[in-house]
Amino acid sequence: MEIVKVSASKEYNVHIGTGFLDTIGEKICEIKKPCRVVLVSDDTVYSLYGARVKASLENAEYKVCEFVFPHGEDAKSLENFGKMQEFCAENSITRTDLFIALGGGVTGDLTGFVASTYLRGVDFVQIPTTVLSMVDSSVGGKTAINLNAGKNLCGAFYQPIAVYADCETLKTLPDETFNEGCAEIIKYGMILDSEFLTYLSKNSIRDNIEYAVKRCVEIKRDVVEHDEFEKGERKLLNFGHTIGHAIEKCSNLTISHGNAVAIGMVIATKGAYEIGMSDEDYSDVLLPILKANNLPTTCEFSAEDLYKVSLSDKKRSLDTMALIVPEEYGLCKIMKLPVEDLLNFIEKGMN
Ligand code: NAD
Ligand code: GLY
């Protein structure tokens, strides 16, 4: 088992290994004595792993109640958030109890946000079960739900007290969902680690998933420790996300987050080169890695469609948009683009 220690506003360990789900109760006991646990999961993940996690927690003398919701991005809604808050109150959950998110990024984001607000803050643990949630959403404390106006518009920075990534759970992931998480893995190579980028160009992510998760968590840890509240460097993690969120929104969420980020990274990389923000066209590096991991690199929407939706992005100020673009091989930088130039950037990125 590998452990990556994160020192942010809370200190916690990210445990990465394979096949420890049945002893998760004992492991959590090392950091929090038995209490009541709200085990949160979507219906798919709960049916696969819920009983095992619950049994292990009960063996360790935790008292477990379950909040299970239909899988999918729609679960990150104000309605579901309200339901979960009421569920906790009805079950007399107190401030010294514990929330456990068992699932992907949707479960983690929802649980974390409820944990940050219920009784003004209750401890929570992440047990990520998708590639994306292992390498990105379970670490760093971003929690959120969606509003009609856009994704993740309502949320909080709230760190978990521990993360347990058991790579064995990835064996039941549909290939498509596994691949989507690979987009975030490739993102880390592009933004901050040229050695890892080279590694990804030569090695299969699937065959080396435990190493890939660990390396990504280390990179994310370093970023979060420098800039937990996203005043600067943390924005690098949004590489591909401004256009990616626009793609997700234009598709009414039928294009998944990971696929949208893959396409968004291509548009940002090409667009940056074409308008002179990057000296070289690093899409030559990016495209083969995305393709090798069965990720899309184009979409059917027009540049105009994506532009209009991008304008509501959180990274926008009145006149400028913060964009993440390649500076060197395996290194990105944050650039401010006047909003009036954004359409041209997207158009060039799509050609
Ligand atoms: P998800 O949680 O919806 O999981 C994807 C699908 O896989 C779901 O249908 C789920 O039921 C299923 N699933 C999960 N684990 C499984 C397993 N082991 N076996 C079989 N099926 C399994 O989505 P996701 O891709 O994990 O996360 C996407 C979400 O994460 C988005 O809402 C995005 O905004 C958010 N996100 C948050 C952050 C952050 O820093 N907080 C970062 C990136 C993404
Ligand atoms: N996923 C982006 C971040 O955690 O900042």
PDB file of C-alpha atoms and ligand atoms in Angstrom, residues 136-137 139-140 142 184 187-188 220 224 230 234 237-238 241, ligand 2:
ATOM      1  CA  ASP A 136      -8.452  14.016  -9.160  1.00  0.00           C
ATOM      2  CA  SER A 137     -11.758  14.610  -7.405  1.00  0.00           C
ATOM      3  CA  VAL A 139      -7.979  14.715  -3.374  1.00  0.00           C
ATOM      4  CA  GLY A 140      -7.759  18.441  -2.761  1.00  0.00           C
ATOM      5  CA  LYS A 142     -13.139  20.708  -4.000  1.00  0.00           C
ATOM      6  CA  GLU A 184      -7.224  13.480 -16.201  1.00  0.00           C
ATOM      7  CA  LYS A 187      -3.662  16.171 -18.037  1.00  0.00           C
ATOM      8  CA  TYR A 188      -1.109  15.837 -15.184  1.00  0.00           C
ATOM      9  CA  LYS A 220      -2.078  17.085  -7.230  1.00  0.00           C
ATOM     10  CA  VAL A 224      -2.899  21.810  -3.524  1.00  0.00           C
ATOM     11  CA  GLU A 230      -7.034  28.263  -6.253  1.00  0.00           C
ATOM     12  CA  ARG A 234      -4.122  25.314  -8.808  1.00  0.00           C
ATOM     13  CA  LEU A 237      -5.491  21.633 -12.958  1.00  0.00           C
ATOM     14  CA  ASN A 238      -8.231  23.185 -15.064  1.00  0.00           C
ATOM     15  CA  HIS A 241     -11.772  22.245 -18.431  1.00  0.00           C
TER      16      HIS A 241
HETATM   17  N1  GLY B   2      -9.983  19.253 -10.442  1.00  0.00           N
HETATM   18  C1  GLY B   2      -9.424  20.523 -10.288  1.00  0.00           C
HETATM   19  C2  GLY B   2      -8.999  20.828  -8.896  1.00  0.00           C
HETATM   20  O1  GLY B   2      -9.098  20.014  -8.009  1.00  0.00           O
HETATM   21  O2  GLY B   2      -8.567  21.914  -8.664  1.00  0.00           O
END
